[in-house]
Tab-separated table of C-alpha atoms in Angstrom:
chain	number	residue	atom	x	y	z
A	21	MET	CA	21.783	-34.059	18.045
A	22	PRO	CA	18.781	-32.331	19.670
A	23	LYS	CA	17.374	-29.287	17.922
A	24	GLY	CA	17.235	-25.861	19.519
A	25	TYR	CA	14.181	-23.641	19.705
A	26	TRP	CA	13.467	-20.006	20.357
A	27	VAL	CA	10.172	-19.477	22.133
A	28	SER	CA	9.067	-15.880	22.350
A	29	VAL	CA	5.821	-14.776	23.997
A	30	TYR	CA	4.979	-11.100	23.948
A	31	ARG	CA	3.307	-9.771	27.088
A	32	SER	CA	2.699	-6.324	25.614
A	33	ILE	CA	3.598	-4.211	22.603
A	34	SER	CA	4.069	-0.570	23.589
A	35	ASP	CA	5.695	0.694	20.385
A	36	PRO	CA	4.540	-0.927	17.122
A	37	GLU	CA	7.093	1.120	15.131
A	38	LYS	CA	9.995	-0.338	17.117
A	39	LEU	CA	8.521	-3.808	16.636
A	40	ALA	CA	8.294	-3.207	12.875
A	41	ALA	CA	11.950	-2.086	12.788
A	42	TYR	CA	12.920	-5.198	14.762
A	43	ASN	CA	10.948	-7.482	12.437
A	44	LYS	CA	12.669	-6.009	9.381
A	45	LEU	CA	16.087	-6.904	10.826
A	46	ALA	CA	15.293	-10.037	12.845
A	47	GLY	CA	13.786	-12.094	10.022
A	48	PRO	CA	16.901	-12.007	7.821
A	49	ALA	CA	19.181	-12.452	10.868
A	50	VAL	CA	17.325	-15.570	11.984
A	51	LYS	CA	17.257	-17.020	8.480
A	52	ALA	CA	20.980	-16.359	7.971
A	53	ALA	CA	21.680	-18.176	11.249
A	54	GLY	CA	19.753	-21.235	10.071
A	55	GLY	CA	16.507	-20.595	11.925
A	56	ARG	CA	13.127	-21.723	10.594
A	57	VAL	CA	9.938	-20.056	11.793
A	58	LEU	CA	7.476	-22.800	12.769
A	59	ALA	CA	4.727	-20.608	14.213
A	60	ARG	CA	4.084	-16.870	14.347
A	61	ASP	CA	1.060	-14.726	15.096
A	62	GLY	CA	-1.374	-17.621	14.776
A	63	ARG	CA	-4.205	-18.439	17.098
A	64	VAL	CA	-3.232	-18.769	20.745
A	65	VAL	CA	-5.184	-20.287	23.616
A	66	ALA	CA	-3.545	-19.300	26.898
A	67	HIS	CA	-3.945	-21.197	30.155
A	68	GLU	CA	-2.874	-20.572	33.748
A	69	ALA	CA	-0.548	-17.533	33.764
A	70	GLY	CA	-0.308	-17.469	29.952
A	71	ILE	CA	-1.132	-14.453	27.833
A	72	ALA	CA	-2.810	-14.845	24.439
A	73	GLN	CA	-0.532	-12.358	22.698
A	74	ARG	CA	1.962	-12.645	19.837
A	75	THR	CA	3.817	-15.976	20.140
A	76	ILE	CA	6.712	-17.168	17.967
A	77	LEU	CA	8.440	-20.556	17.682
A	78	ILE	CA	11.695	-20.848	15.711
A	79	GLU	CA	13.642	-24.073	15.140
A	80	PHE	CA	17.413	-24.459	14.715
A	81	ASP	CA	19.384	-27.595	13.881
A	82	SER	CA	20.973	-27.584	17.346
A	83	PHE	CA	20.748	-25.873	20.721
A	84	ASP	CA	24.214	-24.377	20.216
A	85	GLN	CA	23.141	-22.931	16.872
A	86	ALA	CA	20.100	-21.336	18.547
A	87	VAL	CA	22.285	-19.774	21.254
A	88	ALA	CA	24.794	-18.501	18.669
A	89	ALA	CA	22.005	-16.985	16.562
A	90	ARG	CA	20.776	-14.968	19.567
A	91	ALA	CA	24.325	-13.704	20.179
A	92	SER	CA	25.029	-12.887	16.503
A	93	ALA	CA	25.752	-9.309	15.447
A	94	PRO	CA	22.781	-9.131	13.038
A	95	TYR	CA	20.333	-10.272	15.714
A	96	GLN	CA	21.858	-7.908	18.281
A	97	GLU	CA	21.223	-5.089	15.806
A	98	ALA	CA	17.576	-6.176	15.641
A	99	LEU	CA	17.362	-6.146	19.446
A	100	THR	CA	18.774	-2.623	19.504
A	101	ALA	CA	16.030	-1.520	17.110
A	102	LEU	CA	13.413	-3.191	19.323
A	103	GLY	CA	14.679	-1.493	22.472
A	104	ASP	CA	11.861	-1.065	24.966
A	105	GLY	CA	9.120	-1.398	22.357
A	106	VAL	CA	7.813	-4.670	23.789
A	107	GLU	CA	7.784	-6.753	26.926
A	108	ARG	CA	8.302	-10.427	26.160
A	109	ASP	CA	9.385	-13.738	27.581
A	110	PHE	CA	12.185	-15.085	25.357
A	111	ARG	CA	13.651	-18.540	25.928
A	112	ILE	CA	16.036	-20.847	24.116
A	113	ILE	CA	15.257	-24.495	24.781
A	114	GLU	CA	16.792	-27.796	23.721
A	115	GLY	CA	14.664	-30.391	21.953
A	116	LEU	CA	14.342	-33.952	23.168
A	117	GLY	CA	16.775	-35.483	20.827
């Protein structure tokens, strides 16, 4: 079964306090849903329309698990805390198998 991945690229961070509140809730929510952080806040080289800002890659055992984690109540609580504190491109993608 192909794995699922969250790919999150932050375009801007307008409220670091909201981001901190989100991080406090999101980490445990992702872990409880079976997510494993593969990359976060490391070096980024952006090309084309990319932005070298905070980038996060999280792996799940399946695409369906990744989708369910995003919809879970604990993660929704984290999103509420984040509110309009950032602008980001968030995608859930399926691995190759």
